[in-house]
């Protein structure tokens, strides 16, 4: 990834064409470098007191090498032989810089000790440049800051790096300018920089270019907050740039007087982190989501967003307000199925480099001070595209429905058919009034199968609509009337038909009758083609039994009507759920005992072998058995393992060694399950009992069904056992915490 600093570096030449040092662009016309570099380039004494009147020759080596520019000296603080406190020159370009250059973003902090840095300079015999790195140390008496090269190999800091910008990896910006290497001792690995604070004090024009976390926080602390007790939860991935940015936001928000929770800063060693995270989410007023390509594939991040949205829907004050920031992740980049639904109609901001940090931080602080929720623009309300899976992209934690709107090719090259399931479904969806029921735990491919069924229907002249109950606000489930009105309007919108509830909804009749009339006399009457309607995550209704019984009875009634009436033959249903129906229902009104029933199994050894081949791997039967002994045929976990091994990020042996641990490749997946169990003590105790023995155990039916719907257990008659070896090992190690 190209850093902003690379786009700002200039190379300074002598009159004879020799490279004498570096500099960097700090605005569209100003360049900062060392006075002694300019003196060497012009062939004058380094301690020349008068500002030079000659042109300085330079180029931008990484963008326009050998395309020479000239600049005049407008600021001059030459080497002071007594103090060596200053060695600064400011240049002004006499023409516009080349396309693509970007001024360096100066950052300032009082404490730089231990910050990793990198620097691009032009040492002897390396006119094309060389990178060096190390750690920043502390200030000296003259205001300079010491650097130290802590590597055993690579380039050390030496003459030729003078004038180059020092990129602070932690602050994600330029913390100062390299000024001199320690040349008295051949073995020395130290050098010095003039930090941003000293540069600003010397050349005041630079102050407008500087971003200081402390300054922004102090400025915004003068704003009168809407509440002194406003709490902010920061969700992030523990790697840069997410980590550094979260630390900057944490420090600035704390400085501004807000209560801030950030796991890395707030959770003490040994503390029960699932309980702490859930408690902090429940108390938070704002949920600051740093969403990078990595976090967008994180199960834990997705779960935190789900929980934040759930709390927001349930609380009368609609808190926490979700504030998503895309980190090097464009707004038009796809999200997984769940995140796309959770974040719809929520304003998102985009962070591309450290130059965006002050603007976004100031906006966040203004939102907090006013106690408001930002309103999305029309452009931000546009749904982002579905994600395409490839060997270069990690598998998504949530099944992705490639919605079949028109002639759309299905994206994933890794979808594994489980014959004859697909064939049976493709045949059934074409039959008038058909009903298909798909049941399996999470991440087994239910939604992907539903999408393919609907796509097949669309190829055979049907209209295809997919509707996930998971994406509905909880207020929709307040009562049957509200839910059925939402259901009708949602299908109307998917069909791109106007909302005509007022024409077909009569208060004299019940809501089920009104819903039936809306479909029969409006939706189905308006279309000339069959309608394939996919209903995903319908088991969300199980927690609302007063709604579930009536709604499922309605679906059963429509299916039965299709046997006698042509208008209802147009409707073909695909119902997707994760577990058994454990609410009491009249079997004559249930749609779960009619139609085609599909229970998705795990991949068998041949299907895993096929997937291994698609990843370009040539494995023995022993290697396949070793992987399946740990993760079985779990579609998502197998995909993650093969992705990492195919990219040579891991070996099978190393992956299996770390698999049942938080540090392993499945740690995010395992922590999500652990967090969910900690929120349901009865299920946690059941899981504790299951992993305590190698023999199957007996649990209450609803308890067993719920654990199965989570994908953690398998049922054998009336007994329960862990679904996978990885779950047995992971939860057995944590049994004391369950």
XYZ file of C-alpha atoms in Angstrom:
738
model
C 0.000 0.000 0.000
C 1.353 3.407 -0.959
C 1.768 5.696 2.010
C 1.011 9.401 1.781
C 4.642 10.099 2.658
C 5.897 8.370 -0.506
C 3.849 10.747 -2.643
C 5.500 13.778 -1.015
C 9.219 12.876 -1.149
C 11.540 14.983 -3.337
C 15.138 14.319 -4.348
C 17.509 17.307 -4.309
C 20.442 17.613 -6.733
C 23.714 19.512 -6.860
C 24.635 21.745 -9.799
C 26.660 18.823 -11.199
C 23.655 16.464 -11.119
C 24.608 14.517 -7.980
C 21.886 13.598 -5.446
C 22.675 15.430 -2.189
C 19.634 14.668 -0.033
C 15.886 14.639 0.320
C 12.971 16.899 1.125
C 9.186 16.625 1.149
C 6.157 18.547 -0.027
C 4.121 20.119 2.801
C 1.609 21.969 0.603
C 0.971 22.295 -3.108
C 3.883 24.736 -3.398
C 6.085 24.480 -0.273
C 8.890 21.979 0.304
C 10.704 21.338 3.561
C 14.314 20.159 3.715
C 17.561 20.695 5.638
C 19.519 23.892 5.116
C 22.742 21.905 4.766
C 21.194 19.841 1.922
C 20.374 23.062 0.053
C 23.864 24.403 0.756
C 25.448 21.225 -0.609
C 23.253 21.414 -3.681
C 24.185 25.016 -4.379
C 27.856 24.503 -3.537
C 27.962 27.044 -0.714
C 29.149 26.809 2.890
C 26.723 25.040 5.235
C 26.830 27.905 7.737
C 26.015 30.587 5.156
C 23.906 33.113 7.065
C 22.262 34.916 4.144
C 19.286 33.298 2.405
C 20.555 31.873 -0.914
C 19.313 33.542 -4.074
C 19.943 30.612 -6.442
C 17.512 27.997 -7.766
C 17.396 24.545 -6.178
C 17.038 21.618 -8.616
C 14.848 18.642 -7.626
C 12.518 15.890 -8.796
C 9.782 13.629 -7.374
C 11.480 10.205 -7.670
C 8.492 7.947 -7.054
C 6.115 9.814 -9.356
C 8.148 11.763 -11.921
C 11.779 10.639 -11.792
C 14.180 12.808 -13.820
C 11.398 15.309 -14.525
C 13.233 18.242 -13.025
C 11.679 21.159 -11.177
C 13.181 24.282 -9.702
C 12.415 26.008 -6.429
C 13.559 29.132 -4.656
C 14.563 29.349 -1.014
C 11.994 31.319 0.984
C 12.887 30.207 4.520
C 16.419 29.778 5.876
C 17.686 28.611 9.259
C 21.249 27.414 8.558
C 23.342 25.094 10.688
C 24.303 26.735 13.978
C 27.866 25.583 14.783
C 27.367 26.244 18.495
C 23.960 24.673 19.176
C 23.061 22.607 16.086
C 19.484 23.413 17.047
C 18.329 24.416 13.596
C 19.008 23.159 10.107
C 15.848 24.068 8.195
C 15.138 25.364 4.702
C 11.783 26.118 3.100
C 11.474 26.027 -0.686
C 8.759 27.298 -3.001
C 8.158 25.483 -6.280
C 8.293 27.781 -9.292
C 5.810 25.585 -11.224
C 3.003 23.256 -10.243
C 4.025 19.805 -8.947
C 3.380 16.715 -11.116
C 0.049 14.907 -11.027
C -0.340 12.420 -8.218
C 1.815 14.136 -5.600
C 0.274 14.545 -2.186
C 1.588 16.799 0.573
C 2.782 14.994 3.672
C 0.503 15.240 6.678
C 2.466 16.505 9.664
C 1.492 15.067 13.039
C 2.464 16.163 16.509
C 2.596 14.428 19.851
C 4.408 15.091 23.098
C 5.346 11.450 23.554
C 7.000 9.683 20.608
C 9.093 7.139 22.548
C 8.982 3.675 21.035
C 6.957 4.700 17.979
C 8.137 2.679 14.938
C 9.207 4.811 11.982
C 10.230 4.426 8.361
C 12.142 6.783 6.122
C 13.048 6.965 2.428
C 16.448 8.587 1.777
C 19.228 8.680 -0.788
C 22.440 7.442 0.843
C 25.786 7.118 -0.905
C 25.707 4.813 -3.942
C 21.904 4.626 -3.698
C 20.671 7.553 -5.841
C 17.362 5.752 -6.469
C 16.647 5.643 -2.765
C 16.628 3.206 0.142
C 14.255 2.612 3.036
C 15.372 2.538 6.652
C 13.355 1.917 9.785
C 13.652 1.802 13.549
C 12.138 3.389 16.648
C 11.838 6.975 17.828
C 13.395 7.811 21.177
C 13.200 10.995 23.279
C 14.026 14.692 23.009
C 17.467 16.149 23.496
C 18.306 19.476 25.095
C 18.355 21.294 21.746
C 14.852 20.134 20.795
C 15.930 17.429 18.372
C 14.677 13.874 18.863
C 16.878 10.806 18.666
C 16.121 7.902 16.330
C 17.501 4.403 16.680
C 17.882 1.685 14.080
C 17.002 -1.486 16.000
C 17.364 -3.936 13.091
C 20.222 -6.315 12.481
C 19.931 -6.024 8.714
C 18.828 -3.430 6.162
C 19.922 0.145 5.658
C 21.001 2.191 8.642
C 20.515 5.922 8.903
C 23.420 7.756 7.288
C 24.158 10.888 5.245
C 21.750 11.070 2.331
C 18.679 10.671 4.539
C 18.880 14.315 5.649
C 15.778 16.306 4.790
C 13.600 13.204 4.452
C 10.242 12.937 6.258
C 9.982 10.547 9.219
C 6.809 8.479 8.897
C 5.468 7.583 12.347
C 3.770 4.178 12.005
C 1.707 4.700 15.154
C 0.469 8.225 14.423
C 0.179 7.480 10.705
C 1.790 10.770 9.749
C 5.090 12.633 9.468
C 6.472 13.321 12.944
C 9.497 15.331 11.836
C 12.425 15.713 9.425
C 15.675 13.732 9.429
C 18.566 16.089 10.068
C 21.813 14.274 10.828
C 23.285 10.835 11.360
C 25.799 10.079 14.084
C 28.936 9.685 12.001
C 31.618 9.850 14.718
C 31.311 6.127 15.449
C 31.176 3.576 12.657
C 29.018 1.232 14.731
C 26.503 3.883 15.782
C 22.915 3.208 14.750
C 21.465 6.525 15.884
C 20.330 9.629 14.019
C 18.230 12.669 14.782
C 15.093 14.415 13.600
C 13.740 17.887 14.033
C 10.249 17.127 15.409
C 7.139 18.791 14.079
C 6.809 21.094 17.103
C 10.267 22.615 16.456
C 9.628 22.929 12.723
C 6.386 24.827 13.372
C 8.030 27.155 15.870
C 10.709 28.002 13.314
C 8.479 28.266 10.215
C 5.006 29.401 11.270
C 3.461 28.715 7.848
C 3.680 25.005 8.671
C 1.193 25.273 11.530
C -1.750 25.036 9.128
C -0.447 21.660 7.919
C -0.198 20.048 11.343
C -2.628 17.641 12.953
C -2.251 17.214 16.676
C -4.525 14.766 18.456
C -4.110 16.713 21.655
C -4.940 20.026 19.968
C -8.155 18.784 18.360
C -9.289 17.199 21.619
C -8.529 20.356 23.592
C -10.293 22.566 21.045
C -13.397 20.405 21.054
C -13.418 20.088 24.842
C -14.630 23.675 24.887
C -17.848 22.571 23.184
C -20.672 22.123 25.633
C -21.548 18.394 25.510
C -25.141 17.272 25.324
C -24.444 15.144 28.385
C -21.461 14.983 30.691
C -21.883 11.216 30.897
C -21.949 10.474 27.160
C -20.371 7.046 26.595
C -18.645 5.975 23.372
C -17.863 2.365 22.416
C -15.054 1.988 19.829
C -15.174 -1.179 17.707
C -11.962 -1.944 15.812
C -9.585 -4.643 14.620
C -6.321 -5.043 16.492
C -4.083 -4.189 13.526
C -3.057 -1.029 11.721
C -4.302 1.324 10.497
C -7.419 0.440 12.524
C -5.495 0.097 15.784
C -3.607 3.377 15.480
C -6.715 5.280 14.431
C -8.752 3.821 17.301
C -6.026 4.891 19.741
C -6.076 8.408 18.305
C -9.864 8.632 18.617
C -9.732 7.169 22.119
C -7.183 9.746 23.276
C -8.959 12.698 21.641
C -12.394 11.730 22.980
C -10.983 11.237 26.473
C -9.280 14.625 26.243
C -12.609 16.151 25.235
C -14.173 14.760 28.423
C -16.145 11.755 27.164
C -16.297 8.274 28.664
C -14.723 5.957 26.101
C -14.521 2.178 25.950
C -11.895 0.505 23.787
C -11.154 -3.148 24.545
C -7.367 -2.822 24.318
C -7.343 0.157 26.681
C -10.243 -0.662 28.989
C -10.294 -4.416 29.689
C -7.900 -5.576 32.393
C -5.978 -8.844 32.194
C -8.113 -11.706 33.493
C -11.385 -9.769 33.220
C -14.384 -11.549 31.708
C -14.343 -9.806 28.339
C -17.704 -11.103 26.915
C -19.600 -9.783 29.940
C -17.648 -6.524 29.902
C -18.232 -5.912 26.190
C -21.947 -6.625 26.476
C -22.235 -4.371 29.533
C -20.422 -1.527 27.755
C -22.603 -1.892 24.664
C -25.747 -1.717 26.815
C -24.530 1.505 28.447
C -23.102 3.202 25.359
C -24.641 6.235 23.683
C -22.510 6.024 20.539
C -21.017 3.024 18.747
C -17.970 4.156 16.754
C -17.335 1.447 14.150
C -13.969 1.415 12.366
C -14.782 -0.699 9.347
C -11.793 -1.869 7.298
C -11.625 -4.722 4.763
C -10.367 -6.936 7.611
C -13.067 -5.991 10.097
C -15.741 -6.383 7.407
C -14.930 -10.111 7.372
C -14.757 -10.383 11.167
C -17.474 -12.399 12.889
C -16.913 -10.539 16.165
C -17.277 -7.128 14.514
C -20.445 -8.285 12.758
C -21.771 -9.578 16.086
C -20.966 -6.299 17.856
C -22.837 -4.374 15.145
C -25.780 -6.770 15.407
C -25.906 -6.306 19.181
C -25.598 -2.516 18.872
C -28.460 -2.436 16.369
C -30.559 -4.723 18.578
C -30.051 -2.451 21.587
C -30.789 0.610 19.478
C -34.067 -0.918 18.278
C -35.126 -1.906 21.806
C -34.174 1.220 23.753
C -36.669 4.115 23.800
C -33.844 6.635 23.309
C -32.623 4.675 20.239
C -29.100 4.392 21.620
C -26.384 3.609 20.766
C -26.145 5.753 17.646
C -23.973 3.850 15.154
C -21.177 5.887 13.541
C -19.445 3.788 10.851
C -16.115 4.923 9.383
C -14.789 3.066 6.345
C -11.005 2.620 6.773
C -9.331 2.305 3.357
C -12.620 0.696 2.359
C -14.598 2.708 -0.246
C -18.289 3.314 0.304
C -19.129 1.333 -2.825
C -17.196 -1.727 -1.618
C -19.422 -4.696 -0.739
C -20.261 -5.770 2.801
C -21.329 -9.181 3.974
C -25.026 -9.979 4.062
C -25.594 -9.072 7.711
C -23.521 -5.883 7.821
C -25.193 -4.581 4.694
C -28.563 -4.910 6.414
C -27.467 -3.595 9.812
C -25.891 -0.456 8.325
C -28.518 0.395 5.734
C -29.866 3.933 6.109
C -26.962 4.845 8.416
C -24.531 7.567 7.410
C -21.000 6.296 6.785
C -17.749 8.220 6.520
C -14.640 7.310 4.544
C -11.042 7.474 5.818
C -8.336 7.229 3.154
C -5.247 8.535 4.936
C -4.101 10.388 8.032
C -5.071 13.603 6.249
C -8.725 12.641 6.834
C -8.300 12.074 10.585
C -8.778 15.658 11.855
C -11.857 16.284 9.720
C -13.560 13.061 10.779
C -12.570 13.492 14.421
C -13.915 17.031 14.536
C -17.169 15.865 12.958
C -17.522 13.072 15.527
C -16.862 15.473 18.383
C -19.445 17.906 17.002
C -22.033 15.092 16.793
C -21.324 14.072 20.386
C -21.429 17.653 21.650
C -24.824 18.223 20.029
C -26.132 14.789 21.060
C -27.482 14.164 17.582
C -27.595 11.415 14.987
C -26.220 12.219 11.512
C -28.698 11.853 8.657
C -27.556 9.891 5.588
C -27.531 11.491 2.151
C -29.399 10.000 -0.805
C -26.114 8.601 -2.126
C -25.407 6.902 1.212
C -28.849 5.298 1.224
C -27.907 3.352 -1.910
C -27.356 -0.312 -1.138
C -23.778 -1.457 -1.663
C -23.198 -4.369 -4.050
C -22.972 -8.009 -3.067
C -19.486 -9.329 -2.435
C -17.726 -11.511 -4.970
C -15.560 -14.283 -3.562
C -12.174 -15.216 -5.018
C -8.871 -16.701 -3.944
C -7.648 -13.160 -3.299
C -10.510 -12.331 -0.906
C -11.101 -14.059 2.438
C -14.362 -16.006 2.744
C -17.192 -13.989 4.234
C -18.376 -15.085 7.698
C -22.016 -14.770 6.656
C -23.500 -16.512 3.626
C -23.865 -14.058 0.772
C -27.064 -14.103 -1.276
C -26.244 -13.057 -4.820
C -29.698 -11.605 -5.361
C -31.113 -12.738 -8.706
C -32.438 -9.456 -10.059
C -32.415 -9.936 -13.825
C -29.648 -11.798 -15.639
C -27.100 -11.948 -12.811
C -24.285 -14.476 -12.724
C -23.731 -16.043 -9.317
C -20.439 -14.771 -7.962
C -18.846 -17.432 -5.811
C -16.482 -19.913 -7.429
C -16.496 -21.886 -4.181
C -20.132 -22.897 -3.920
C -20.201 -26.683 -3.523
C -23.307 -28.505 -4.720
C -24.662 -31.183 -2.392
C -26.420 -33.407 -4.903
C -29.315 -34.099 -5.261
C -30.391 -31.129 -3.107
C -29.934 -28.421 -5.753
C -31.603 -30.473 -8.486
C -34.648 -31.181 -6.303
C -34.977 -27.511 -5.356
C -34.594 -26.282 -8.947
C -37.334 -28.659 -10.053
C -39.684 -27.792 -7.184
C -39.490 -23.980 -7.487
C -40.965 -24.209 -11.004
C -44.098 -25.983 -9.782
C -47.235 -23.846 -9.171
C -47.800 -23.004 -5.493
C -44.617 -24.808 -4.404
C -43.041 -24.531 -0.954
C -39.389 -25.302 -0.146
C -38.108 -25.373 3.449
C -34.339 -25.110 4.021
C -32.989 -25.823 7.488
C -29.378 -25.728 8.757
C -27.228 -23.893 11.343
C -25.454 -20.649 10.465
C -22.722 -20.628 7.817
C -23.870 -23.840 6.185
C -24.900 -22.196 2.908
C -28.669 -21.826 3.421
C -28.816 -18.303 2.030
C -26.536 -19.130 -0.886
C -28.774 -22.078 -1.782
C -31.861 -19.865 -1.523
C -30.224 -17.331 -3.846
C -29.509 -20.033 -6.426
C -33.061 -21.329 -6.237
C -34.426 -17.849 -6.804
C -31.940 -17.288 -9.596
C -33.062 -20.494 -11.302
C -36.672 -19.289 -11.004
C -35.746 -15.930 -12.564
C -34.136 -17.767 -15.495
C -37.467 -19.541 -16.046
C -39.541 -16.355 -16.354
C -40.391 -15.864 -12.663
C -39.956 -12.736 -10.569
C -37.557 -13.381 -7.702
C -37.672 -11.594 -4.350
C -35.476 -12.220 -1.300
C -36.540 -10.910 2.120
C -34.550 -11.437 5.320
C -36.376 -11.021 8.625
C -33.018 -10.449 10.281
C -32.824 -7.014 8.655
C -36.127 -5.762 10.083
C -36.132 -3.346 13.033
C -37.373 -4.942 16.233
C -40.262 -2.461 16.404
C -41.721 -4.284 13.378
C -42.419 -7.232 15.685
C -44.440 -5.186 18.176
C -47.687 -6.850 17.063
C -49.111 -8.907 14.188
C -50.739 -5.889 12.508
C -47.477 -3.953 12.297
C -45.497 -6.987 11.180
C -47.871 -7.908 8.343
C -48.002 -4.316 7.124
C -44.174 -4.287 7.033
C -44.187 -7.624 5.222
C -46.596 -6.408 2.535
C -44.757 -3.147 1.923
C -41.371 -4.881 1.844
C -42.496 -7.256 -0.894
C -44.090 -4.332 -2.775
C -40.805 -2.441 -2.674
C -38.840 -5.466 -3.890
C -41.271 -5.770 -6.810
C -40.929 -2.024 -7.416
C -44.667 -1.535 -6.944
C -46.166 1.444 -5.066
C -47.268 1.083 -1.461
C -51.060 0.764 -1.597
C -51.820 -0.384 1.939
C -54.444 2.335 2.385
C -56.418 0.918 -0.581
C -56.463 -2.668 0.628
C -56.181 -2.471 4.428
C -59.577 -2.246 6.107
C -59.720 -1.944 9.918
C -63.021 -3.857 9.978
C -61.178 -7.039 8.965
C -58.273 -8.704 10.729
C -54.668 -8.167 9.739
C -54.296 -11.698 8.281
C -57.289 -11.143 6.043
C -55.971 -7.738 4.965
C -52.549 -9.209 4.186
C -54.136 -11.969 2.111
C -56.233 -9.444 0.168
C -53.150 -7.266 -0.445
C -51.324 -10.208 -2.030
C -54.312 -11.655 -3.882
C -55.950 -8.499 -5.236
C -52.877 -6.299 -5.642
C -49.415 -7.900 -5.719
C -50.233 -11.175 -7.477
C -52.853 -9.499 -9.663
C -50.362 -6.847 -10.827
C -47.763 -9.304 -12.079
C -48.066 -11.571 -15.102
C -45.237 -13.887 -14.049
C -44.943 -16.297 -11.106
C -43.400 -14.859 -7.927
C -40.607 -16.813 -6.214
C -40.467 -15.348 -2.695
C -37.508 -16.288 -0.479
C -37.963 -15.686 3.255
C -34.648 -15.858 5.098
C -33.983 -16.117 8.852
C -37.647 -16.798 9.644
C -36.686 -18.406 12.968
C -36.256 -14.855 14.252
C -40.037 -15.012 14.663
C -39.761 -17.851 17.198
C -39.104 -15.311 19.944
C -42.455 -13.680 19.086
C -44.798 -16.709 19.343
C -47.958 -14.586 19.148
C -46.825 -13.390 15.703
C -45.090 -16.574 14.530
C -48.107 -18.848 14.882
C -50.376 -16.551 12.869
C -47.796 -15.758 10.186
C -46.742 -19.349 9.616
C -50.412 -20.329 9.542
C -50.916 -17.677 6.851
C -48.113 -19.134 4.711
C -49.657 -22.610 5.086
C -53.077 -21.270 4.077
C -51.627 -19.617 0.939
C -49.869 -22.848 0.009
C -53.142 -24.766 0.381
C -55.040 -22.132 -1.646
C -52.698 -22.803 -4.574
C -54.207 -26.268 -4.903
C -57.547 -24.756 -5.879
C -57.064 -21.191 -7.158
C -54.938 -20.026 -10.074
C -54.048 -16.658 -8.525
C -52.185 -18.406 -5.670
C -50.423 -20.801 -8.038
C -48.270 -17.786 -8.942
C -46.698 -17.752 -5.468
C -43.761 -20.097 -4.847
C -42.194 -19.912 -1.382
C -38.683 -20.648 -0.103
C -38.554 -20.581 3.713
C -35.119 -20.605 5.384
C -34.520 -21.221 9.099
C -31.755 -22.380 11.418
C -33.431 -24.773 13.806
C -36.484 -26.775 14.669
C -39.757 -24.988 15.329
C -39.948 -25.257 19.109
C -42.996 -23.035 19.639
C -46.391 -24.754 20.045
C -48.201 -24.812 16.676
C -51.281 -26.411 15.202
C -49.803 -28.960 12.795
C -52.657 -28.323 10.367
C -51.602 -24.658 10.166
C -47.824 -25.121 10.069
C -45.866 -24.738 6.822
C -43.072 -26.828 8.364
C -44.720 -30.187 7.623
C -45.595 -29.596 3.944
C -43.629 -28.950 0.780
C -40.038 -29.991 0.052
C -37.930 -30.206 3.221
C -34.173 -29.661 2.852
C -31.748 -30.071 5.761
C -28.300 -29.014 4.587
C -25.580 -31.428 5.673
C -21.907 -30.650 6.149
C -19.551 -31.317 3.257
C -18.522 -34.929 2.864
C -14.953 -35.972 2.132
C -15.446 -35.855 -1.659
C -16.894 -32.348 -1.497
C -14.001 -31.157 0.687
C -11.606 -32.760 -1.785
C -13.296 -30.861 -4.622
C -12.951 -27.599 -2.704
C -9.268 -28.339 -2.063
C -8.782 -28.807 -5.813
C -10.489 -25.468 -6.524
C -7.928 -23.814 -4.225
C -5.074 -25.251 -6.273
C -3.894 -27.623 -3.534
C -2.724 -31.203 -4.029
C -3.433 -32.971 -0.739
C -3.167 -36.566 0.332
C -6.111 -38.390 1.888
C -4.301 -38.180 5.234
C -4.179 -34.362 5.076
C -7.890 -34.177 4.228
C -8.710 -36.457 7.152
C -6.576 -34.328 9.508
C -8.448 -31.155 8.554
C -11.862 -32.795 8.807
C -10.988 -34.337 12.164
C -10.740 -30.789 13.513
C -13.454 -28.806 11.645
C -15.506 -31.585 10.056
C -17.182 -30.537 6.831
C -18.201 -27.108 8.181
C -18.396 -25.071 4.938
C -17.130 -21.774 6.339
C -14.341 -23.177 8.531
C -13.097 -25.400 5.701
C -13.105 -22.375 3.403
C -11.101 -20.282 5.890
C -8.517 -23.041 6.312
C -8.055 -23.556 2.570
C -7.892 -19.814 1.909
C -5.030 -19.362 4.396
C -3.129 -22.414 3.194
C -3.599 -21.612 -0.505
C -2.188 -18.121 0.107
C 0.730 -19.694 2.035
C -0.232 -17.697 5.125
C -0.196 -20.942 7.084
C 0.558 -24.645 6.798
C -1.899 -27.397 7.656
C 0.229 -28.478 10.616
C 0.460 -24.960 12.045
C -3.235 -24.282 11.418
C -4.337 -27.433 13.251
C -2.048 -26.660 16.177
C -3.624 -23.222 16.709
C -7.162 -24.087 15.546
C -8.941 -24.405 18.961
C -7.309 -21.262 20.416
C -8.068 -17.550 20.395
C -4.768 -16.944 18.586
C -5.649 -19.339 15.778
C -7.271 -18.682 12.398
C -10.721 -19.508 13.806
C -10.349 -17.380 16.963
C -12.820 -14.781 15.730
C -15.420 -17.463 14.984
C -14.917 -19.157 18.369
C -15.079 -15.893 20.331
C -18.383 -15.027 18.671
C -19.855 -18.327 19.872
C -18.417 -17.786 23.340
C -19.895 -14.289 23.543
C -23.309 -15.590 22.483
C -23.168 -18.363 25.083
C -22.249 -15.884 27.819
C -25.390 -13.906 26.980
C -27.522 -17.031 27.523
C -26.518 -18.694 30.824
C -28.822 -21.672 30.323
C -27.171 -22.480 26.991
C -23.699 -21.901 28.474
C -24.399 -24.407 31.248
C -25.697 -26.893 28.698
C -22.536 -26.530 26.599
C -20.397 -26.911 29.715
C -22.124 -30.183 30.480
C -21.685 -31.426 26.899
C -17.919 -30.790 26.640
C -17.183 -32.179 30.102
C -17.517 -35.748 28.809
C -16.816 -37.681 25.638
C -20.207 -39.385 25.823
C -23.473 -37.892 24.475
C -25.608 -36.108 27.113
C -29.303 -35.364 27.449
C -30.654 -31.791 27.621
C -34.044 -30.115 27.642
C -35.431 -30.168 24.045
C -35.572 -26.385 23.602
C -32.078 -26.021 25.057
C -30.794 -28.658 22.624
C -32.608 -27.081 19.656
C -31.139 -23.656 20.391
C -27.598 -25.013 20.692
C -28.127 -26.845 17.407
C -29.389 -23.654 15.747
C -26.156 -21.969 16.842
C -24.285 -24.752 15.064
C -22.514 -25.958 18.211
C -24.028 -29.423 18.698
C -25.457 -32.413 16.875
C -28.525 -34.348 17.999
C -28.552 -38.137 18.160
C -32.075 -39.219 19.035
C -32.588 -37.613 22.471
C -28.892 -36.998 23.124
C -26.506 -34.168 22.334
C -22.794 -34.041 21.517
C -20.422 -31.325 20.215
C -20.729 -30.794 16.496
C -16.974 -30.430 15.888
C -13.755 -31.386 17.644
C -12.669 -27.737 17.574
C -15.742 -26.782 19.653
C -15.145 -29.564 22.178
C -11.504 -28.504 22.694
C -12.160 -24.758 22.784
C -15.083 -24.800 25.206
C -13.573 -27.524 27.378
C -10.553 -25.247 27.926
C -12.955 -22.463 28.921
C -15.431 -24.548 30.876
C -14.712 -22.650 34.087
C -15.845 -19.416 32.397
C -19.081 -20.848 30.997
